[in-house]
Short mmCIF file of C-alpha atoms in Angstrom, two decimals:
data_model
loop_
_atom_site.label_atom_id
_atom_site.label_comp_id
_atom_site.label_asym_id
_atom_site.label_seq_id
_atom_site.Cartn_x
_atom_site.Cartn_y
_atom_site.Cartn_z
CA UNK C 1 0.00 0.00 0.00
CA UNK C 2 0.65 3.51 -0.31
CA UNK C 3 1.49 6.78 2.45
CA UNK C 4 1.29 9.87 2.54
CA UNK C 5 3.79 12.27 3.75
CA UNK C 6 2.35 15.46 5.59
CA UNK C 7 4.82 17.15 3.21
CA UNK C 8 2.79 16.28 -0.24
CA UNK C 9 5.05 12.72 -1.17
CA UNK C 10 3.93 9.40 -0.97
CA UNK C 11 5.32 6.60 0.81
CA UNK C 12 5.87 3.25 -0.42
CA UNK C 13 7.09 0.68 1.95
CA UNK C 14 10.01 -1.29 0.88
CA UNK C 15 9.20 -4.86 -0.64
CA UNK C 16 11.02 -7.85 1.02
CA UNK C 17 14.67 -8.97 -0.69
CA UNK C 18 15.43 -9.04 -3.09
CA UNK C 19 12.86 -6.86 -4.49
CA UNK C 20 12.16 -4.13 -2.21
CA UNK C 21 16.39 -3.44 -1.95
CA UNK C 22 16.40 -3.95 -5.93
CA UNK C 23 13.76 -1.01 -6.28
CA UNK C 24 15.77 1.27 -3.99
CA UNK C 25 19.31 0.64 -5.82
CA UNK C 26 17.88 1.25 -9.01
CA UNK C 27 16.44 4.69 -7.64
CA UNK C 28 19.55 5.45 -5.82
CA UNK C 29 21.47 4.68 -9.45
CA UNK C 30 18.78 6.53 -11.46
CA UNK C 31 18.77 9.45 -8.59
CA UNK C 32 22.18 9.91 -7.97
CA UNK C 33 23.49 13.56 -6.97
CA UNK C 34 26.51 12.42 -9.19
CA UNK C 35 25.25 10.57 -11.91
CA UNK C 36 26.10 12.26 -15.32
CA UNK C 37 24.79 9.17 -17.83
CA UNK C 38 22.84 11.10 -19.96
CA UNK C 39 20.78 7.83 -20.50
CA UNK C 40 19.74 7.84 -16.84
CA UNK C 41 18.91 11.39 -16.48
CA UNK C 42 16.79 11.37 -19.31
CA UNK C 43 14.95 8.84 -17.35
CA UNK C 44 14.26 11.01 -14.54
CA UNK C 45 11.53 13.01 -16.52
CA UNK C 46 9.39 9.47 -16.89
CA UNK C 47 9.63 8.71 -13.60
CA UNK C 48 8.50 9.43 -10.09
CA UNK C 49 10.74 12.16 -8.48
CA UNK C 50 12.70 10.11 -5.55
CA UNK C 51 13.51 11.69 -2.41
CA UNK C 52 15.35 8.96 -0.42
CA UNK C 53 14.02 6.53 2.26
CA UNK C 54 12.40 7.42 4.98
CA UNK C 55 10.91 5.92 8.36
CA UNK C 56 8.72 6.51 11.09
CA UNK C 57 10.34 7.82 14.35
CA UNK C 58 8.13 5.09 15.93
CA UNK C 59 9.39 2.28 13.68
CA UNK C 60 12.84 2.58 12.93
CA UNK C 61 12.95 -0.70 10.89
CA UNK C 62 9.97 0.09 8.27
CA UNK C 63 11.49 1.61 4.93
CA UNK C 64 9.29 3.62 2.81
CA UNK C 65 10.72 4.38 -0.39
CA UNK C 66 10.10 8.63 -0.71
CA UNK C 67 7.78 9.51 -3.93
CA UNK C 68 6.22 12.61 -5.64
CA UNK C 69 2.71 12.05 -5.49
CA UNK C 70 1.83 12.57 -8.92
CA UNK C 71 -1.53 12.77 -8.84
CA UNK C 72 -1.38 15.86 -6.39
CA UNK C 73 -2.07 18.41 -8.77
CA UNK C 74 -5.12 17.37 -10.62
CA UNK C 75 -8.93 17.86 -8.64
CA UNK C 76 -10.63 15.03 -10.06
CA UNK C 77 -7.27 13.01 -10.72
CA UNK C 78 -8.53 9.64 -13.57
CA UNK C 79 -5.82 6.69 -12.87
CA UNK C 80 -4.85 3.78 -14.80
CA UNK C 81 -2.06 1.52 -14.70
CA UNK C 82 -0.91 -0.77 -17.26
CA UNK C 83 2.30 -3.15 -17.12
CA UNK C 84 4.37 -3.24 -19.62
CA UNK C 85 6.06 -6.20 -21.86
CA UNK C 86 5.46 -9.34 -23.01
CA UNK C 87 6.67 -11.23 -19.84
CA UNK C 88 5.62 -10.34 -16.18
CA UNK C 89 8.64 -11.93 -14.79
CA UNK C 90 12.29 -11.85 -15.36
CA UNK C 91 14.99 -13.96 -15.95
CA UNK C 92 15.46 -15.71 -12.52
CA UNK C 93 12.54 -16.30 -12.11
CA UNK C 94 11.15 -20.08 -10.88
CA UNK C 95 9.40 -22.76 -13.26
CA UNK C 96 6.29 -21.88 -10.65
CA UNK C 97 6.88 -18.46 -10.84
CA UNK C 98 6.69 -18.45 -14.70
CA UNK C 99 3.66 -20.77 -14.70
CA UNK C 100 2.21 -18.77 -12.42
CA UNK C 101 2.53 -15.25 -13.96
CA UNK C 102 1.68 -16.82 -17.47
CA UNK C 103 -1.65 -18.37 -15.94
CA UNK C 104 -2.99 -14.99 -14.79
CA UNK C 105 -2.56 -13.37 -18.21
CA UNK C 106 -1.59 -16.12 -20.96
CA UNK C 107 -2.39 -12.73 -23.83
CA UNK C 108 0.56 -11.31 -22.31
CA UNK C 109 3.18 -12.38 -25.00
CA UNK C 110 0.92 -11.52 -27.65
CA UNK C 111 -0.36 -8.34 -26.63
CA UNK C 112 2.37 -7.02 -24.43
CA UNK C 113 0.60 -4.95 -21.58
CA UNK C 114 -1.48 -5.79 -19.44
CA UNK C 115 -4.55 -3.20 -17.25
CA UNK C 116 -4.06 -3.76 -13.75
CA UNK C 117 -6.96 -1.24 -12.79
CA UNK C 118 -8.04 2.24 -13.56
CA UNK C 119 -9.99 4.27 -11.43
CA UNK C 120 -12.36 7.08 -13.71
CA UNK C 121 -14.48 10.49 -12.92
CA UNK C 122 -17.46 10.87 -14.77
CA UNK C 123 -18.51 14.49 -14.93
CA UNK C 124 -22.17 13.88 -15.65
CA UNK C 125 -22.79 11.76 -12.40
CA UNK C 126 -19.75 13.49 -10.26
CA UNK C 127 -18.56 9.89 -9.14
CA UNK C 128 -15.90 7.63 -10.08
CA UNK C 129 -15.86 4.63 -11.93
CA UNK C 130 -13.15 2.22 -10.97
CA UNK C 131 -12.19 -1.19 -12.40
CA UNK C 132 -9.53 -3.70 -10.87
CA UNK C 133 -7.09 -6.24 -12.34
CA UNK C 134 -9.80 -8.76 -13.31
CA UNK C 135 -11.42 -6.27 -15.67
CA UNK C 136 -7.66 -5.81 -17.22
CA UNK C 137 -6.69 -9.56 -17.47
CA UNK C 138 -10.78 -10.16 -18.75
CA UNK C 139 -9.63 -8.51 -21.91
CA UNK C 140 -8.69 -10.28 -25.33
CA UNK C 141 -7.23 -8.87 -28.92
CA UNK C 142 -10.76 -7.63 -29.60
CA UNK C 143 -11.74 -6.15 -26.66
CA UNK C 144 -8.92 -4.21 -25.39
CA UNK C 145 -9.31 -1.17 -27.84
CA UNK C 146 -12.69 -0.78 -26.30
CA UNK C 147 -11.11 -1.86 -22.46
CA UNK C 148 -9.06 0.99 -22.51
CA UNK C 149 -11.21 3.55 -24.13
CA UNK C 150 -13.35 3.29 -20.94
CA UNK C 151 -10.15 5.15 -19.28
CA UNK C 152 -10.84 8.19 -21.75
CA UNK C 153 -14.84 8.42 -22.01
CA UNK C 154 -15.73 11.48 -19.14
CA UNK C 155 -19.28 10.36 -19.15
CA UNK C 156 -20.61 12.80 -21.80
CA UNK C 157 -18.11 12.01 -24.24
CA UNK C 158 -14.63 10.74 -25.15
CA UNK C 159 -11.62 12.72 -24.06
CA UNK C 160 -9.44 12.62 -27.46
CA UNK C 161 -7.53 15.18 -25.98
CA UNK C 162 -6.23 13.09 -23.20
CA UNK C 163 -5.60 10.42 -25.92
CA UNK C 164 -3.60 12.37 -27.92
CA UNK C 165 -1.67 13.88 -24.91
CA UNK C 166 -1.13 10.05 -23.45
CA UNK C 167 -0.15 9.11 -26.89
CA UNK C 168 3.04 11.87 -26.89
CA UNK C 169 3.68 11.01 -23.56
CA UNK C 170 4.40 7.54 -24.21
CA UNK C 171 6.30 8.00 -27.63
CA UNK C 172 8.77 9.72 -25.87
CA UNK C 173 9.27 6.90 -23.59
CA UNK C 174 9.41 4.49 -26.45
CA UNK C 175 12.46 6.68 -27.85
CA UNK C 176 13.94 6.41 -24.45
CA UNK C 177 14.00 2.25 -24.73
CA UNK C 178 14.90 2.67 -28.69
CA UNK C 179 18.38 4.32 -27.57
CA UNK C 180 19.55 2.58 -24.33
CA UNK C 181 20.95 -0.80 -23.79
CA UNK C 182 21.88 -1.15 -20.31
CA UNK C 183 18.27 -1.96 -18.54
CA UNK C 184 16.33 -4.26 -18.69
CA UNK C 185 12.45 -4.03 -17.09
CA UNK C 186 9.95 -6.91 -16.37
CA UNK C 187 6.76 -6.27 -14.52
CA UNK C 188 6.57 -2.52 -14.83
CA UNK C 189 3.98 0.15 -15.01
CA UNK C 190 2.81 3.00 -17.16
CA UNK C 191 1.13 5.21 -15.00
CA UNK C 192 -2.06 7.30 -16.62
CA UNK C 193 -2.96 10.50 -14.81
CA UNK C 194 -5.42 13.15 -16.54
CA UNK C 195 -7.88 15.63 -14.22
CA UNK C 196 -11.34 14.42 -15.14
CA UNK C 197 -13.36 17.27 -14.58
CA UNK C 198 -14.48 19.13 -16.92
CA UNK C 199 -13.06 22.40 -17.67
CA UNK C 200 -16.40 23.75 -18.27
CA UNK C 201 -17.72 23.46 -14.73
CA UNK C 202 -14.58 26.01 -13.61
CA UNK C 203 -15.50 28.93 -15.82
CA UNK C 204 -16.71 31.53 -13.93
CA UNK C 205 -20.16 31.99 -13.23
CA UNK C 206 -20.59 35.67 -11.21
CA UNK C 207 -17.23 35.36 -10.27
CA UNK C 208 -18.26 32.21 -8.25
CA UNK C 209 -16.62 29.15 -8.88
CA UNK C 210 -17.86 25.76 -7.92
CA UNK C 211 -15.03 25.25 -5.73
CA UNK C 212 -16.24 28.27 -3.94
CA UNK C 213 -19.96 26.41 -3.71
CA UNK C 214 -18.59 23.85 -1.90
CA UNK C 215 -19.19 23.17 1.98
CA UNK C 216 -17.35 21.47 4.26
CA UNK C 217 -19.53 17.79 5.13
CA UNK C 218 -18.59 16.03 8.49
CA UNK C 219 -14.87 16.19 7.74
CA UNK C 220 -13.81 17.34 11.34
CA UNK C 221 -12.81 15.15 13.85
CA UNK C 222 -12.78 15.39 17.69
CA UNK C 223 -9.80 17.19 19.02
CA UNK C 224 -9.26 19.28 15.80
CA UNK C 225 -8.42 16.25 13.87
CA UNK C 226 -9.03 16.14 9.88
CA UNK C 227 -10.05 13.24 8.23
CA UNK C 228 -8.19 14.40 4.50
CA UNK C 229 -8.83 11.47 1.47
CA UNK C 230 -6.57 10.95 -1.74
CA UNK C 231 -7.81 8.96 -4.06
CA UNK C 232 -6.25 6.05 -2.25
CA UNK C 233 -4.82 7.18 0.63
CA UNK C 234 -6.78 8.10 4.24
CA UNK C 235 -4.46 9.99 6.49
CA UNK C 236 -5.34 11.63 9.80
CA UNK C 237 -3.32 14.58 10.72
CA UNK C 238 -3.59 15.20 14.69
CA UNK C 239 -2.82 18.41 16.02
CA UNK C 240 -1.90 17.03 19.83
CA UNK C 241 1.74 16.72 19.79
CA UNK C 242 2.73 16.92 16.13
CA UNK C 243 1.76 13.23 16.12
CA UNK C 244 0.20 11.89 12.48
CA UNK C 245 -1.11 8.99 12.07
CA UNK C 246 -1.43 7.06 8.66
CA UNK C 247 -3.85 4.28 7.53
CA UNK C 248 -3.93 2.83 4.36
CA UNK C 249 -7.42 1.82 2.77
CA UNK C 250 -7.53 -2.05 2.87
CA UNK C 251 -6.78 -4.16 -0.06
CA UNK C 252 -5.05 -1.30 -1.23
CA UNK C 253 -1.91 -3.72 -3.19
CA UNK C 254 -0.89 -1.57 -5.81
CA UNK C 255 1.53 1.74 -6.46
CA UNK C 256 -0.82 4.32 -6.42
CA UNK C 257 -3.37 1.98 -5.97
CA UNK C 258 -6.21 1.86 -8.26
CA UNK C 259 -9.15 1.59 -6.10
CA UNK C 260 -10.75 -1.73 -5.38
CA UNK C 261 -13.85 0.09 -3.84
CA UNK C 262 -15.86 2.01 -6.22
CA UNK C 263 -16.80 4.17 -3.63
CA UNK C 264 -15.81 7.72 -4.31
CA UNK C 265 -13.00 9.51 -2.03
CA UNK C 266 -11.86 13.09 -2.90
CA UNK C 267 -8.82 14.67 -3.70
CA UNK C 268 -6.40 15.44 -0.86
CA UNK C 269 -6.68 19.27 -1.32
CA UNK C 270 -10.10 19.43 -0.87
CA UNK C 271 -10.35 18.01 2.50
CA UNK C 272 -13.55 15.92 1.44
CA UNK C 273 -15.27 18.76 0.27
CA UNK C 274 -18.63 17.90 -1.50
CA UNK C 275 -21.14 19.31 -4.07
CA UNK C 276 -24.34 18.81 -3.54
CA UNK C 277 -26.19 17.39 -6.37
CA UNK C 278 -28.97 20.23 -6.32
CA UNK C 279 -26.07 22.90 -6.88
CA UNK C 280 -23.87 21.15 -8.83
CA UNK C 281 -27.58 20.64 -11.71
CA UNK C 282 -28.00 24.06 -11.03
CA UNK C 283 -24.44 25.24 -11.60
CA UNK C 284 -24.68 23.06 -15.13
CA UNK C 285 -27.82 24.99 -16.37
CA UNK C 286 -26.33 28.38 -15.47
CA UNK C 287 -23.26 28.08 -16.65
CA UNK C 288 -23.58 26.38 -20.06
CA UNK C 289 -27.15 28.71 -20.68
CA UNK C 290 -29.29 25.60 -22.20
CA UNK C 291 -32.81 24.72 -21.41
CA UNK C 292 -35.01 22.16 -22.94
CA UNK C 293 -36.66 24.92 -25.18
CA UNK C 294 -33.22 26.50 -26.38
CA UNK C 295 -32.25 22.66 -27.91
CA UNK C 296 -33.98 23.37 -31.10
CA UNK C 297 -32.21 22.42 -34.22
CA UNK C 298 -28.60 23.93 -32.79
CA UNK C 299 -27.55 21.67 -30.65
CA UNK C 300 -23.96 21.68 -31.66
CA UNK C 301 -23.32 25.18 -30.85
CA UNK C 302 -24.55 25.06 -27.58
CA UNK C 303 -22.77 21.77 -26.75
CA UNK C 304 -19.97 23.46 -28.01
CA UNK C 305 -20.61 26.18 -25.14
CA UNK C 306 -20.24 23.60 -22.61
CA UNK C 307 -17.44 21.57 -23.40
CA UNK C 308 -15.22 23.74 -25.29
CA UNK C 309 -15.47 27.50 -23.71
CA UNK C 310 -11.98 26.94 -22.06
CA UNK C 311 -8.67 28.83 -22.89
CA UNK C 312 -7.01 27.89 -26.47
CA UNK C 313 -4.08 26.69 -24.06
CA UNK C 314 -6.53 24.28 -22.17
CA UNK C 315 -7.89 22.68 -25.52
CA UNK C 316 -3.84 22.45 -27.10
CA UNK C 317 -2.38 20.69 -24.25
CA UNK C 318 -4.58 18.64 -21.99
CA UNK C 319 -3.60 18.28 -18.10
CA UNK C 320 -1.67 14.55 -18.59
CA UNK C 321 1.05 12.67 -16.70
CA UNK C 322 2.49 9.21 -17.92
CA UNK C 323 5.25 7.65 -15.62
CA UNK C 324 6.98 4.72 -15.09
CA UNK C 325 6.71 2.96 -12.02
CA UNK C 326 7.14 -0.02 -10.17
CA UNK C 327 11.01 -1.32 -10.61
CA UNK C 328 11.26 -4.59 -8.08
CA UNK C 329 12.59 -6.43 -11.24
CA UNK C 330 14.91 -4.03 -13.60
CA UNK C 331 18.24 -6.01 -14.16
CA UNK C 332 21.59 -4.56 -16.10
CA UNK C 333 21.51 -5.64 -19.85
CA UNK C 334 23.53 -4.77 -22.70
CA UNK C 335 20.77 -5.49 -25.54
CA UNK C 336 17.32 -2.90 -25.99
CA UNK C 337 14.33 -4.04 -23.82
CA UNK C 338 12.50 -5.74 -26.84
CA UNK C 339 9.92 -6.69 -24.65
CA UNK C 340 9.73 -3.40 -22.85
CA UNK C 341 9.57 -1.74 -26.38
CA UNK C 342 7.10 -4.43 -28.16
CA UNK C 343 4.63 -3.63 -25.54
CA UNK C 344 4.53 0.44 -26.11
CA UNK C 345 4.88 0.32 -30.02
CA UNK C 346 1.39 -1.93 -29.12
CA UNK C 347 -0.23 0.24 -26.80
CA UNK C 348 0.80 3.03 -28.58
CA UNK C 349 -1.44 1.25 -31.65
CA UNK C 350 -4.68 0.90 -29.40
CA UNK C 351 -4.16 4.65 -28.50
CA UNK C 352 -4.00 5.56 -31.75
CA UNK C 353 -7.10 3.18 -32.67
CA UNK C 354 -8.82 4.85 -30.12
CA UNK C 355 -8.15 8.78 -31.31
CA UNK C 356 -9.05 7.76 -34.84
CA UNK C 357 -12.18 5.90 -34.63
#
């Protein structure tokens, strides 16, 4: 599972050997104050930013592994993540181990990534959508154009700016693998972030914004405590003695976990703020000016109006992040990943699919 840091990181508790110390070297490497491999510094920009080890004053012995939390600056943050390659486990890996990694995904070979959950805001309902690993591993050759364009679709329509955003984001990681030989990756993540809501609801509407229209539910705890959600993170801050407390949402397995219940938690900066349905409808039909009599033969315009009266900046570059993560199994090599790199050019294809149909 995953912590959060009162300073804005995430923690991520160190794996046992040899994974967990395999992870940390290859941050350390990748992280070093020293380093000057141009290969590995390019790598910084698709990754997590790493800020050492840390651990609790009242458990010396835990490791946590010190993140940027890189869904902090999005609202309504939409996460997927998909491993990459056409095998889930590397090269010293156990006859059992191999059987067993095969068994959960035999399509992995062939289609070379695999959805291990995604966790999506739909504007028209204001609630999140989330699917888990079973949803991912349920998909075949026909069905995963149409899996993964569930990731993209805001609940009015499909975000093809997202799509062509994600689609940049991971070509540049694709030339990354196409010019290095010296790592090797098995049973890493892509990490999808894009902020779900909808530009449209944040225009302002007499110089109120719905952020402004929301009120503070039953958020507050005895003593002056705050019970503050992230998407998959619940951490208490106490205000006696400087001492925080962190608990981690059970069955949470996953780096930046992806959200087993499909209950909706809100973003950390917004302290569980809520809009109420009522003013949420009624911010909708102020905002965008429709009512049932004005849809009369020019519907286009108007939807236009709603989803598109956002900054020429906002509509040329949509809010995305795509990082790496996850590197328990990254070995030296001196060949290209071809398994690494047979899985983008593929996912790269369904992206693609997606945009143009």
């Amino acid at each position: 599972g995953i912590l959060q840091h009162p300073d804005g990181t995430v923690l991520k508790q160190l794996q046992p050997p040899p994974r967990g110390p395999r992870e940390q070297e290859f941050y350390n490497k990748v992280y070093d104050s020293d380093c000057c491999d141009s290969i590995l510094l390019e790598l910084r920009e698709y990754l997590p930013k790493y800020f050492g080890v840390w651990s609790p004053p009242t458990a010396p012995n835990d490791t946590y592994l010190k993140l940027e939390d890189v869904t902090r600056k999005f609202n309504k943050p939409c996460i997927m993540d998909v491993k990459i390659g056409q095998k889930s486990y590397d090269p010293y890996a156990s006859a059992e181990k191999i059987q067993q990694q095969v068994s959960k995904y035999p399509l992995m070979e062939e289609i070379g990534f695999l959805v291990l959950g995604m966790r999506v805001y739909h504007v028209s309902s204001d609630s999140y959508e989330t699917q888990n690993q079973h949803y991912g591993r349920s998909l075949t050759k026909e069905t995963v154009k149409d899996g993964i364009s569930k990731f993209f679709h805001s609940g009015y329509c499909l975000r093809k700016d997202v799509v062509a955003a994600s689609i940049q984001k991971v070509e540049k990681i694709l030339e990354w693998f196409e010019g290095q030989t010296q790592l090797n990756f098995y049973a890493s993540s892509l990490l999808f972030v894009y902020e779900g809501s909808c530009p449209a609801t944040t225009v302002r509407l007499s110089d109120v914004t719905l952020a402004e229209k929301r009120r503070v539910p039953k958020g507050l705890l005895a003593g002056g405590d705050v019970l503050e959600y992230n998407n998959n993170i619940n951490v208490i801050n106490s205000t006696e003695n400087g001492k925080i407390e962190a608990s981690v949402s059970k069955g949470l397995s996953k780096f930046y976990a992806l959200h087993k219940k499909a209950c909706p938690k809100r973003h950390h900066s917004q302290l569980s703020l809520k809009v109420e349905n009522s003013e949420q409808d009624n911010v909708w039909k102020t905002s965008t000016c429709i009512t049932q009599e004005h849809l009369n033969g020019n519907v286009l315009p108007q939807l236009e109006k709603v989803f598109y009266h956002v900054p020429a900046e906002t509509k040329e570059s949509a809010n995305v992040e795509v990082r790496m993560i996850d590197f328990a199994h990254v070995f030296p090599s001196n060949t290209k990943d071809e398994g690494y790199i047979y899985g983008l050019k593929n996912l790269i294809t369904v992206l693609q699919n997606i945009l143009d149909n």
